[in-house]
Coordinates of C-alpha atoms and ligand atoms in Angstrom, one line a residue:
X11 CA 45.5 5.6 19.1
X12 CA 43.4 4.7 21.6
X13 CA 44.6 1.8 24.2
X14 CA 43.1 -1.8 23.9
X15 CA 43.2 -5.0 25.5
X16 CA 45.4 -6.6 23.1
X17 CA 48.6 -3.4 23.9
X18 CA 48.7 -4.6 27.0
X19 CA 48.8 -8.5 25.5
X20 CA 51.8 -7.2 23.3
X21 CA 53.6 -5.3 26.2
X22 CA 53.0 -8.5 28.2
X23 CA 50.7 -6.8 30.9
X24 CA 48.3 -9.7 30.7
X25 CA 48.8 -13.0 30.0
X26 CA 47.5 -14.6 26.7
X27 CA 48.2 -18.5 25.3
X28 CA 50.7 -17.1 22.3
X29 CA 51.5 -19.6 19.5
X30 CA 54.4 -17.0 17.7
X31 CA 56.0 -13.5 17.9
X32 CA 58.2 -11.4 15.6
X33 CA 58.9 -7.9 16.0
X34 CA 56.3 -7.0 13.8
X35 CA 53.2 -9.1 14.9
X36 CA 51.8 -11.2 18.0
X37 CA 49.6 -14.1 17.6
X38 CA 48.0 -15.6 20.7
X39 CA 44.7 -18.3 21.5
X40 CA 41.3 -15.8 21.3
X41 CA 39.8 -16.3 24.6
X42 CA 36.8 -16.9 23.7
X43 CA 36.5 -19.6 20.6
X44 CA 34.5 -19.9 18.0
X45 CA 36.0 -23.2 16.7
X46 CA 38.4 -26.0 17.8
X47 CA 40.9 -23.7 16.8
X48 CA 40.7 -19.8 17.2
X49 CA 44.0 -18.0 17.3
X50 CA 43.8 -14.1 16.4
X51 CA 47.1 -12.7 14.4
X52 CA 47.8 -8.8 15.4
X53 CA 50.2 -6.0 14.0
X54 CA 52.6 -4.5 17.2
X55 CA 51.5 -1.3 15.3
X56 CA 48.1 -0.2 17.0
X57 CA 46.2 0.1 13.7
X58 CA 42.5 0.1 14.5
X59 CA 41.1 -1.8 11.7
X60 CA 41.8 -2.4 8.3
X61 CA 40.2 0.6 7.0
X62 CA 42.7 2.7 9.0
X63 CA 45.6 1.0 7.4
X64 CA 47.6 2.8 4.8
X65 CA 49.9 2.4 2.1
X66 CA 52.6 2.4 4.1
X67 CA 51.2 -0.3 5.9
X68 CA 51.6 -2.6 2.6
X69 CA 54.3 -5.1 3.7
X70 CA 53.2 -5.2 7.2
X71 CA 49.5 -6.2 6.0
X72 CA 51.4 -9.0 3.7
X73 CA 53.4 -10.7 6.8
X74 CA 50.0 -10.9 9.1
X75 CA 48.9 -13.0 6.0
X76 CA 51.8 -14.9 5.1
X77 CA 52.4 -15.7 9.3
X78 CA 48.5 -16.8 9.1
X79 CA 49.6 -19.3 7.0
X80 CA 52.9 -20.5 8.3
X81 CA 51.0 -20.8 12.0
X82 CA 48.6 -22.5 10.4
X83 CA 50.7 -25.1 9.1
X84 CA 52.6 -25.5 12.2
X85 CA 49.3 -26.1 14.4
X86 CA 48.9 -29.2 11.5
X87 CA 45.3 -27.3 9.9
X88 CA 46.6 -28.7 6.8
X89 CA 44.7 -26.5 3.7
X90 CA 41.3 -26.5 6.2
X91 CA 41.4 -23.2 8.0
X92 CA 39.5 -19.8 7.1
X93 CA 41.3 -16.0 7.9
X94 CA 38.6 -13.3 9.6
X95 CA 38.7 -9.6 9.7
X96 CA 36.2 -7.6 11.3
X97 CA 36.1 -4.4 10.1
X98 CA 34.1 -1.9 12.0
X99 CA 31.4 -2.5 15.0
X100 CA 28.4 -3.3 12.3
X101 CA 30.8 -6.0 10.8
X102 CA 31.2 -7.5 14.5
X103 CA 34.6 -5.8 15.3
X104 CA 35.0 -5.5 19.2
X105 CA 38.6 -4.8 19.8
X106 CA 39.9 -1.7 18.0
X107 CA 43.0 -3.0 16.8
X108 CA 43.2 -4.8 14.1
X109 CA 42.9 -8.4 13.8
X110 CA 42.9 -11.5 11.9
X111 CA 41.3 -14.1 12.9
X112 CA 42.4 -18.1 12.2
X113 CA 39.8 -20.4 12.7
X114 CA 39.7 -24.4 11.7
X115 CA 38.6 -27.6 13.3
X116 CA 34.7 -27.9 12.5
X117 CA 32.8 -27.3 8.9
X118 CA 32.4 -23.5 8.0
X119 CA 29.2 -22.0 6.3
X120 CA 29.3 -19.6 3.6
X121 CA 27.7 -16.7 3.2
X122 CA 29.2 -16.2 7.1
X123 CA 26.2 -14.9 9.3
Ligands
DGP215 P1 36.2 -9.2 16.7 O1 35.1 -9.4 17.5 O2 36.6 -9.7 14.9 O3 36.8 -7.8 17.1 O4 37.4 -9.9 17.8 C1 37.7 -9.5 19.2 C2 38.7 -11.3 19.7 O5 39.2 -10.8 20.6 C3 36.7 -12.3 20.1 O6 37.0 -13.3 19.4 C4 37.9 -12.2 21.5 C5 38.7 -11.6 21.9 N1 39.1 -11.6 22.8 C6 39.4 -10.2 23.2 N2 39.7 -9.7 24.4 C7 40.3 -11.1 24.5 C8 41.3 -11.0 25.9 O7 41.6 -10.4 27.2 N3 42.6 -12.2 25.4 C9 42.4 -12.7 24.0 N4 43.3 -13.8 23.8 N5 41.5 -12.9 23.6 C10 39.9 -11.9 23.9

């Protein structure tokens, strides 16, 4: 697994606006927000992308989603938010450390661009 900027954020080697942390995951504000609220939720385990997660990661993946729910509630987002995962370059992934985007605070169109 190659090192990414997110590994450095996990190790606190570079700063980030952290909104939640536990043993398994870290959530911080996206440096290039695409909505008034834009938080990234990442596993501390460096899985490059969803396609490379394994059955062993089942509990971890569930943890990320449930934490996204909790973080959304703690930020007062109500039920108006979007969770997105970009998998692979052609789908818009630029940082190859699995992350959930939690976006809120504006209308979202469907399908996404
Ligand atoms: P994606 O395109 O799905 O791989 O999303 C990567 C996101 O990561 C993108 O929205 C910008 C964000 N990002 C990249 N580098 C940094 C950083 O150093 N700090 C923070 N907070 N966010 C970053």
